[in-house]
Short mmCIF file of C-alpha atoms and ligand atoms in Angstrom, two decimals:
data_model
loop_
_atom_site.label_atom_id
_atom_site.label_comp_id
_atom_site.label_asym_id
_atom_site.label_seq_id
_atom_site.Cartn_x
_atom_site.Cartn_y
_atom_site.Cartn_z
CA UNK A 249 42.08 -2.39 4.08
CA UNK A 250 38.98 -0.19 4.29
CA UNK A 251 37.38 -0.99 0.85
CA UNK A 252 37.46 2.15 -1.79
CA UNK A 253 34.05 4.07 -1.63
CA UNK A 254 32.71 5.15 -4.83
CA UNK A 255 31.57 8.63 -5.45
CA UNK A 256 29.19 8.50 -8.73
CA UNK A 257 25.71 8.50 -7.68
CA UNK A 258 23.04 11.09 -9.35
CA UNK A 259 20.77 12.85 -7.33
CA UNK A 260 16.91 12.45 -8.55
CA UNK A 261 13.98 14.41 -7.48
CA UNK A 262 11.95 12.28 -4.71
CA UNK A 263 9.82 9.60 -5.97
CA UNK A 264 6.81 8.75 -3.89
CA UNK A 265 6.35 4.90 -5.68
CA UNK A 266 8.95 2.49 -5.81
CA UNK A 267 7.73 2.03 -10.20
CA UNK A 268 8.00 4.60 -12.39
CA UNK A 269 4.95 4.09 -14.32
CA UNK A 270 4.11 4.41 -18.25
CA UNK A 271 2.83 8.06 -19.11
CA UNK A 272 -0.14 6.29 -20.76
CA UNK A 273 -2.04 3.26 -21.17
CA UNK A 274 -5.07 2.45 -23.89
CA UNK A 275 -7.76 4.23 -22.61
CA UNK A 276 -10.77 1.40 -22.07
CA UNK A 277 -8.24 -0.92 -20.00
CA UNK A 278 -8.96 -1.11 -16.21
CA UNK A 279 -6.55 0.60 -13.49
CA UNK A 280 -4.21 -1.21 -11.33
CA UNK A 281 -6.00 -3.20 -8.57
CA UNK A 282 -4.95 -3.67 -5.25
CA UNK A 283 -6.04 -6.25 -2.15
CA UNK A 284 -4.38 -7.56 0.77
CA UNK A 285 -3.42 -10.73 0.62
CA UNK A 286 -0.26 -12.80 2.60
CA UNK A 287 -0.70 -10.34 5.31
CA UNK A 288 0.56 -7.84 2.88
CA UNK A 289 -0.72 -5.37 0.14
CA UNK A 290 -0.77 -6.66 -3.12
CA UNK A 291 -1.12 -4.42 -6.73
CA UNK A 292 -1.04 -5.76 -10.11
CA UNK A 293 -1.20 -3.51 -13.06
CA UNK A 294 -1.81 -4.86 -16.72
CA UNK A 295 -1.68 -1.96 -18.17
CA UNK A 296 -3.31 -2.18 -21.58
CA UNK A 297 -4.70 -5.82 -20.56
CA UNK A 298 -6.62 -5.01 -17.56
CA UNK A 299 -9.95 -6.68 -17.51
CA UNK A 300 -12.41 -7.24 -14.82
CA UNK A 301 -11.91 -11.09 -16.04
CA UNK A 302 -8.16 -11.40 -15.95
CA UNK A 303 -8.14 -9.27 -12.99
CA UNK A 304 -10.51 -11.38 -11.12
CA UNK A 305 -8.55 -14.56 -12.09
CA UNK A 306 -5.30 -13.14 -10.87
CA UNK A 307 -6.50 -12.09 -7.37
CA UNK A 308 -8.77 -15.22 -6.85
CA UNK A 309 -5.38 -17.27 -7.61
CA UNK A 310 -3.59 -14.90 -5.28
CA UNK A 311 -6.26 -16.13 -2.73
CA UNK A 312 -5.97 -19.60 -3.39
CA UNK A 313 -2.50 -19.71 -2.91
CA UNK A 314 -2.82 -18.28 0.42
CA UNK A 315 -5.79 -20.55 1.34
CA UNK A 316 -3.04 -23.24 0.32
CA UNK A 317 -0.19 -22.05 2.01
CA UNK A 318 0.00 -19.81 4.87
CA UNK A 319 0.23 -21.08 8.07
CA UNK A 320 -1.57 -18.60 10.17
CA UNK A 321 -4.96 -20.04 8.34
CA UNK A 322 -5.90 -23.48 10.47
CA UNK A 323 -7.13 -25.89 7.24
CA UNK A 324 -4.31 -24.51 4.97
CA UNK A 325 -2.25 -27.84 3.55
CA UNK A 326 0.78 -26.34 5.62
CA UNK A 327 -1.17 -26.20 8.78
CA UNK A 328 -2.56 -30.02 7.57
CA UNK A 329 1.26 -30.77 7.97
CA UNK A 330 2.17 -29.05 11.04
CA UNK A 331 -0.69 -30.56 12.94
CA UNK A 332 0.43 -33.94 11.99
CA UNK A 333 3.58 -33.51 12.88
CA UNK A 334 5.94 -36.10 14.85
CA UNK A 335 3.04 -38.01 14.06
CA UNK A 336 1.71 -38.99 10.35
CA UNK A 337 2.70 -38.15 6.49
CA UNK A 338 -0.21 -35.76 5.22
CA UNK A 339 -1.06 -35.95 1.89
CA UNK A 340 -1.02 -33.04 -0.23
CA UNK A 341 -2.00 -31.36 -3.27
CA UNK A 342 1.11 -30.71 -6.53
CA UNK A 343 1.39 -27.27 -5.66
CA UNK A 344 2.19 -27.85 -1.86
CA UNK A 345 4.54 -29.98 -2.82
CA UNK A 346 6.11 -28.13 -5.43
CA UNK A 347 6.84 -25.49 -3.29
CA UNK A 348 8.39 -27.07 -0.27
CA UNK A 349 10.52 -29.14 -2.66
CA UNK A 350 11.75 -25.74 -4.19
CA UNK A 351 11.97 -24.32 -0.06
CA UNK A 352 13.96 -27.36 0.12
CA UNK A 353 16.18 -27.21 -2.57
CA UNK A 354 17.16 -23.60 -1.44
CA UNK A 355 17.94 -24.97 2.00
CA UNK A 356 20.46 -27.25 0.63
CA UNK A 357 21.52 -24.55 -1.59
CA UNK A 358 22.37 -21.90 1.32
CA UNK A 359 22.93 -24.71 4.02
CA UNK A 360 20.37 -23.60 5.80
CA UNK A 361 19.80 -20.16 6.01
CA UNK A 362 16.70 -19.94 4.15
CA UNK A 363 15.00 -22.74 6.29
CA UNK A 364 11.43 -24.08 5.84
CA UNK A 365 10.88 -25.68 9.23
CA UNK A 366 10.90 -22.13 11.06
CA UNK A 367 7.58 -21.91 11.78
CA UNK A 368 8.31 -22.54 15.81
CA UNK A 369 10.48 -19.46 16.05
CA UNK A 370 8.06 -17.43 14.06
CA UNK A 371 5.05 -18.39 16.43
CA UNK A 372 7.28 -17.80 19.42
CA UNK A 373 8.42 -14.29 18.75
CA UNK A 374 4.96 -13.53 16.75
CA UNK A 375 6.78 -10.58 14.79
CA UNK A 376 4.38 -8.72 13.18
CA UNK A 377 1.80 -10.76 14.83
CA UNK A 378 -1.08 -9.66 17.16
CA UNK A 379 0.84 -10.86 20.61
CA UNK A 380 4.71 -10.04 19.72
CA UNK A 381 6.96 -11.80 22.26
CA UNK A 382 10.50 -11.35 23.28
CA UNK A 383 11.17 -14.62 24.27
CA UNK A 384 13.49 -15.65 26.89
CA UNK A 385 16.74 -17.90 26.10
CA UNK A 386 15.60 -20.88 27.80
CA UNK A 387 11.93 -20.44 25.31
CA UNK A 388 14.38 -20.16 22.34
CA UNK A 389 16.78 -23.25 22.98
CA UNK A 390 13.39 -25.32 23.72
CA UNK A 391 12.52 -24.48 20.30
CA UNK A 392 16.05 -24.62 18.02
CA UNK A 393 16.03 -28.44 17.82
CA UNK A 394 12.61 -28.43 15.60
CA UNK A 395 13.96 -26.16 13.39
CA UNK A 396 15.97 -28.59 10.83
CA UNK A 397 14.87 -28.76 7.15
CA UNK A 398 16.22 -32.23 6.80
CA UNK A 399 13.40 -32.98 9.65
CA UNK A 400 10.95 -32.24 6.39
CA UNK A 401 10.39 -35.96 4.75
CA UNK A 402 8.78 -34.74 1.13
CA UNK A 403 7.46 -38.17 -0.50
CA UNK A 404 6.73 -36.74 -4.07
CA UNK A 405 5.82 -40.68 -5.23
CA UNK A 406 3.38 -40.32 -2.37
CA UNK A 407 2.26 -36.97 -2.57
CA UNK A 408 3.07 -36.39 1.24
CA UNK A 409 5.16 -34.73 3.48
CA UNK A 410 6.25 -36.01 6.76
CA UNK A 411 7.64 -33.66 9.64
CA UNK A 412 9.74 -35.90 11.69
CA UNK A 413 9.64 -34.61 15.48
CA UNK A 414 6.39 -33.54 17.48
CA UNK A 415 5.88 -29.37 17.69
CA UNK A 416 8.08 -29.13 14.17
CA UNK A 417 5.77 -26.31 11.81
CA UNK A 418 6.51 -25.32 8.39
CA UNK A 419 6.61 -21.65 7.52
CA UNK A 420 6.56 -20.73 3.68
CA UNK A 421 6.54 -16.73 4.36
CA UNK A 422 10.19 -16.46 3.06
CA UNK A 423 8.98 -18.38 -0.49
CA UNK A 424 4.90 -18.17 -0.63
CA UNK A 425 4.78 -14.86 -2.71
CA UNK A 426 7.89 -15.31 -5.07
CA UNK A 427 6.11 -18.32 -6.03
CA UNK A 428 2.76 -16.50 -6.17
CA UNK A 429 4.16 -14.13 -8.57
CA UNK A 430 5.66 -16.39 -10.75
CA UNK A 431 2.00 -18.09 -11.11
CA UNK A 432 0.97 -14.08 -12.01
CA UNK A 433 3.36 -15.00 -15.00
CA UNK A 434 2.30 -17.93 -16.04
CA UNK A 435 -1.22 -16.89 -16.08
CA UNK A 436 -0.31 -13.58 -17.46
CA UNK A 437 2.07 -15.24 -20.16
CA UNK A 438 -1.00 -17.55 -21.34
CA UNK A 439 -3.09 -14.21 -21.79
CA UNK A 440 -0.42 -13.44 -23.83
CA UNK A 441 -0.37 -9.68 -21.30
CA UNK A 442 2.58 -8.14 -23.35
CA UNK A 443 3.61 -5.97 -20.01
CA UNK A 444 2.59 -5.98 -16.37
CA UNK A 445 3.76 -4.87 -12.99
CA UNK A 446 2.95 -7.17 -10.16
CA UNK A 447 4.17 -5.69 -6.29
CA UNK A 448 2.95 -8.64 -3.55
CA UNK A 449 4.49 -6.85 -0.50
CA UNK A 450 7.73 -5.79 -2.37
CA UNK A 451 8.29 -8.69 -4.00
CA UNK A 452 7.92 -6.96 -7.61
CA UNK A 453 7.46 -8.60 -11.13
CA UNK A 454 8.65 -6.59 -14.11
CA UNK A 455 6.58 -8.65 -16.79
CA UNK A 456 8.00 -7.64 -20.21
CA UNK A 457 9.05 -4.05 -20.91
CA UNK A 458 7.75 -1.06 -20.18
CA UNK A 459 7.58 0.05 -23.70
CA UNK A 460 9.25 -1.07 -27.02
CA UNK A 461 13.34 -1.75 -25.83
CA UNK A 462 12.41 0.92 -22.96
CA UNK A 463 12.93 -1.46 -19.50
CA UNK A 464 11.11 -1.07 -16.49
CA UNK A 465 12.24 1.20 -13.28
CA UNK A 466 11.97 -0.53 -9.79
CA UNK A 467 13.45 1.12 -7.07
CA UNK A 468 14.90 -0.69 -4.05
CA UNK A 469 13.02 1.08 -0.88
CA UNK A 470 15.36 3.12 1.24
CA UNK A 471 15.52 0.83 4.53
CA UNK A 472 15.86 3.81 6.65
CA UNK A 473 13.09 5.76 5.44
CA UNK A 474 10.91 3.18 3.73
CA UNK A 475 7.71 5.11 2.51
CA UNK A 476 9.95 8.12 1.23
CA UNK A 477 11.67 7.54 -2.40
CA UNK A 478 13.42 4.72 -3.28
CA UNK A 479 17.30 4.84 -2.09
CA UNK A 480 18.56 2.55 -5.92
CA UNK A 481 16.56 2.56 -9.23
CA UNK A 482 16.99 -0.63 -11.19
CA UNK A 483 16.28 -0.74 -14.69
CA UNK A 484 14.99 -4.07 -15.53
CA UNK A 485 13.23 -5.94 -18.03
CA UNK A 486 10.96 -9.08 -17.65
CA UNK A 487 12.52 -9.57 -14.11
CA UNK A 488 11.70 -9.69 -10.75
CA UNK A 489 12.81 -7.81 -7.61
CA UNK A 490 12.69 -8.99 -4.63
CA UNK A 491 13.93 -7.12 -1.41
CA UNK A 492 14.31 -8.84 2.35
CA UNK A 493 14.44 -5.77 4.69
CA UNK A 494 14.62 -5.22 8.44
CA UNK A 495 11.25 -2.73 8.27
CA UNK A 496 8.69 -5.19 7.23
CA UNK A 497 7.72 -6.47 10.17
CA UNK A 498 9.69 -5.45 13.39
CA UNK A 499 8.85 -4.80 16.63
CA UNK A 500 11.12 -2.43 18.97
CA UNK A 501 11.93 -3.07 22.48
CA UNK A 502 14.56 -1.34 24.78
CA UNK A 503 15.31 0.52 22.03
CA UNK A 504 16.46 -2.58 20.10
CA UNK A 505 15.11 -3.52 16.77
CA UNK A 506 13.79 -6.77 16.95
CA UNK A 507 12.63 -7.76 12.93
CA UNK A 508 11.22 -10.54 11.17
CA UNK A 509 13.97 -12.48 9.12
CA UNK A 510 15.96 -14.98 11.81
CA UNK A 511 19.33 -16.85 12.07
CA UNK A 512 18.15 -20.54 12.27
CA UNK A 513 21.61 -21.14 14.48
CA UNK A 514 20.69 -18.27 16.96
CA UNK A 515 16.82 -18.01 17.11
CA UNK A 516 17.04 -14.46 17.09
CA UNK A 517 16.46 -12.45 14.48
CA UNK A 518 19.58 -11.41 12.06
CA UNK A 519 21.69 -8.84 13.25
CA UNK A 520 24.85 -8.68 10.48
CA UNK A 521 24.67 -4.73 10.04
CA UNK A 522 22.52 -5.58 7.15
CA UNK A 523 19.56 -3.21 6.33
CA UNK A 524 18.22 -4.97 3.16
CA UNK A 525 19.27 -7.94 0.58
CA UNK A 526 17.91 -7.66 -2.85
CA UNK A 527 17.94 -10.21 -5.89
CA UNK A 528 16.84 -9.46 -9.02
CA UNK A 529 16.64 -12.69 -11.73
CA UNK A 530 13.68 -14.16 -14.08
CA UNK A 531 12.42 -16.70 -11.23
CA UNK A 532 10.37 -14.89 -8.17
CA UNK A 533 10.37 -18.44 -6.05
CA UNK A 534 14.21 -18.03 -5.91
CA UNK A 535 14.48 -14.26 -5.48
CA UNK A 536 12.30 -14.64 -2.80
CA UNK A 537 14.17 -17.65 -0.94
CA UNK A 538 17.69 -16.38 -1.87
CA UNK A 539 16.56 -12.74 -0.48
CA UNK A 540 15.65 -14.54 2.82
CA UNK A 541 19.07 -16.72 2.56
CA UNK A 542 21.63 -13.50 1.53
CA UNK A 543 19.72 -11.82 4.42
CA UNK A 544 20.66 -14.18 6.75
CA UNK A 545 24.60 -14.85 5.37
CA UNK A 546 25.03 -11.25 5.15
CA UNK A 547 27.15 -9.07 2.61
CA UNK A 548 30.48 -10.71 2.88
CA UNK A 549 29.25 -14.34 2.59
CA UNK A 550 26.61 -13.62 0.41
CA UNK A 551 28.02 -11.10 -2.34
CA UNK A 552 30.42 -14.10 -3.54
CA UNK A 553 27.71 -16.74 -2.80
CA UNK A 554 25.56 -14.85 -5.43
CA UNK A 555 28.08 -14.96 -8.06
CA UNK A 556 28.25 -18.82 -7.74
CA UNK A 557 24.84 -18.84 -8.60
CA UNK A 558 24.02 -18.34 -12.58
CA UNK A 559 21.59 -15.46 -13.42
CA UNK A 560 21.27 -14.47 -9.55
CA UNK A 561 21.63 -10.70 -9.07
CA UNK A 562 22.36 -9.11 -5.47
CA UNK A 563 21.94 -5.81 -3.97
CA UNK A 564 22.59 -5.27 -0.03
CA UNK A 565 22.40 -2.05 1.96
CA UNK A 566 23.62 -1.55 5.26
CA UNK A 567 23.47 -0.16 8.70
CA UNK A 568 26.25 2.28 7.25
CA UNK A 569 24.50 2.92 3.77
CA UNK A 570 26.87 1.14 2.23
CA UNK A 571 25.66 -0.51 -1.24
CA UNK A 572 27.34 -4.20 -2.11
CA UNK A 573 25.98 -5.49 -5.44
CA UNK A 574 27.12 -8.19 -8.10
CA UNK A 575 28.98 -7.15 -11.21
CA UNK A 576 26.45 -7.65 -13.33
CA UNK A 577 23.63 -5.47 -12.02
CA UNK A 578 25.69 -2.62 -12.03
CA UNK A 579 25.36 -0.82 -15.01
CA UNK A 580 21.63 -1.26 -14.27
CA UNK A 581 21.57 0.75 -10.90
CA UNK A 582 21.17 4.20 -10.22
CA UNK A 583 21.60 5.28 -6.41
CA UNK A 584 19.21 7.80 -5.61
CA UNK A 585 20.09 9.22 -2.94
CA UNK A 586 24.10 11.21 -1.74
CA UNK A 587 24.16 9.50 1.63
CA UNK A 588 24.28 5.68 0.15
CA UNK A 589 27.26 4.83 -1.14
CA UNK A 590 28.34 1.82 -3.58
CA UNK A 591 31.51 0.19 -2.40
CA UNK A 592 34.06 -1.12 -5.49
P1 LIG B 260 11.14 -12.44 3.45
O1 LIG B 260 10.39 -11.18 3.71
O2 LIG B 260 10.89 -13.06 2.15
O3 LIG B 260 12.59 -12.32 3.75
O4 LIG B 260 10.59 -13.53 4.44
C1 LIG B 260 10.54 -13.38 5.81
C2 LIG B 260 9.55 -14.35 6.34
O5 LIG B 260 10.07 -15.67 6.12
C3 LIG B 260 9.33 -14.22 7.82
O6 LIG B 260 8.23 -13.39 8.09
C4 LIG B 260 9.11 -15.66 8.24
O7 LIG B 260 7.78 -16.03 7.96
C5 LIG B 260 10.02 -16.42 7.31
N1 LIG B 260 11.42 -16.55 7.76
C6 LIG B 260 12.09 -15.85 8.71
N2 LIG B 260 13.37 -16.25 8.81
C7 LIG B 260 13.53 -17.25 7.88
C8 LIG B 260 14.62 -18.08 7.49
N3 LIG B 260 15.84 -17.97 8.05
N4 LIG B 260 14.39 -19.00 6.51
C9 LIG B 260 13.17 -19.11 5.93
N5 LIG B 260 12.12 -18.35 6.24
C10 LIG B 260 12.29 -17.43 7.20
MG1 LIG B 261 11.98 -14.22 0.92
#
């Protein structure tokens, strides 16, 4: 049976950010500040708390972390690892290994959709990337067998991780900035920053509210049209928001749509008639891996999937502007815009 289309959605005039911003802040504190970092454009805004200091801390963390953890920089600790592999353990610092166990332990969770060890089908197709390449069958079955999380050996005694098989590589782009937000928060939360809005890419942090018992507004980008208005508001309070879409990075050949987020089975990238997969829930390191994961699974798998999971909150849009979403986020969402449409 077709499922039952619902017909309540309110129209609002066009927004052109996806956060409603505060009329006002305290007039000495600093403006938002923006830099790219991850390959991406990131903007933090603490409001009545914005120094040059905390400012500077935040972004030279932000930094850090990508120093750390991307893979496109050569002496990052995940490049460390991939050079090594099939061959040695590397050692590594906490934080490395903090995250890959986390990268792990959502593997497990989603039996492999969000998977770790990607990093050879992310080099091959270099979506995105400076040389984007549509690989040929027999390039993408020569690199399926490295891609196997349970390849990844993490020795936290040690302090190393291992890959097991010559030309594996690790690729944290699916985790990297849910965890760099949540070190925002930690940082912000020792500050004692009452409110702040941190956006690394789309991955957004509501910190607290927006004013007393007032929540924040995020909107979830319309996939078809993402730098017009937002297609769902969310109201929200000290949450994060985290959106996997199919316009991030794409690249389109023979008028297919080849985009950045890929089925670990196929090597190619995801095509379920998804659009976007949104979780909203206090920790950004697993919004950002589940995103990746419900992504992958799709609507049907993944709508029931989220509601296993305790405090996980799931929005998906697709090809047909149909909106899924979990119970509870419900009453929190607003669809924007008459042609989506929330299915019952
Ligand atoms: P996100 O935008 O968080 O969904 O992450 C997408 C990024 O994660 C890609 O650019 C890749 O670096 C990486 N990635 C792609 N597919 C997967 C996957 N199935 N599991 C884990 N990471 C992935
Ligand atoms: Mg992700």
């Amino acid at each position: 049976m077709k499922p039952r289309k619902s017909h309540i959605f309110i129209t609002f005039p066009i927004f052109f950010t996806l956060v409603f911003l505060p009329a006002c802040t305290k007039k000495e504190a600093l403006p938002s500040r923006t830099e790219m970092i991850f390959g991406t454009v990131c903007t933090i805004n603490l409001f009545e708390s914005g120094t040059e200091q905390l400012y500077g801390t935040l972004f030279a963390r932000l930094r850090a972390l990508e120093d750390t953890l991307s893979a496109n920089i050569g002496t990052s600790e995940i490049s460390r690892i991939n050079d090594a592999a099939g061959q040695n353990p590397v050692q590594v610092s906490a934080e490395t290994l903090f995250v890959l166990t986390e990268a792990e332990k959502y593997a497990r969770l989603t039996g492999g959709a969000f998977d770790p060890t990607i990093g050879p089908l992310v080099k091959l197709w270099d979506i995105g990337g400076d040389h984007p390449h549509l690989p040929t069958q027999a390039e993408i079955d020569a690199v399926l067998p490295l891609i196997n999380y349970e390849d990844m050996v993490i020795d936290s005694a040690a302090g190393t991780v291992f890959l097991k098989k010559a030309g594996m590589k690790l690729d944290v782009g699916g985790i990297a900035k849910g965890y760099a937000a949540d070190e925002m928060v930690r940082i912000m939360r020792e500050q004692n920053v009452p409110r702040a809005l941190i956006d690394l890419g789309g991955n957004i942090y509501a910190l607290g509210d927006k004013a007393k018992g007032t929540p924040w507004r995020i909107g979830i980008k319309d996939p078809f049209n993402p730098l017009s208005g937002p297609a769902v508001r969310l109201d929200v309070t000290d949450k994060t928001v985290v959106t996997s879409g199919v316009y991030e990075r794409f690249f389109d050949r023979g008028g297919v749509h080849y985009h950045h987020i890929f089925d670990p089975q196929t090597g190619y990238p995801v095509w379920n008639q998804l659009m976007s997969a949104t979780v909203i829930t206090p920790s950004s390191t697993a919004a950002d891996a589940l995103s990746t994961a419900l992504f992958v699974m799709g609507h049907e798998k993944g709508i029931p999937f989220a509601e296993t999971l305790p405090d996980i909150e799931a929005v998906f849009i697709t090809e047909a502007h149909d909106i899924y979403a979990t119970p509870g986020i419900r009453p929190d969402m607003t669809i924007l815009a008459e042609e989506f449409e929330l299915i019952d």
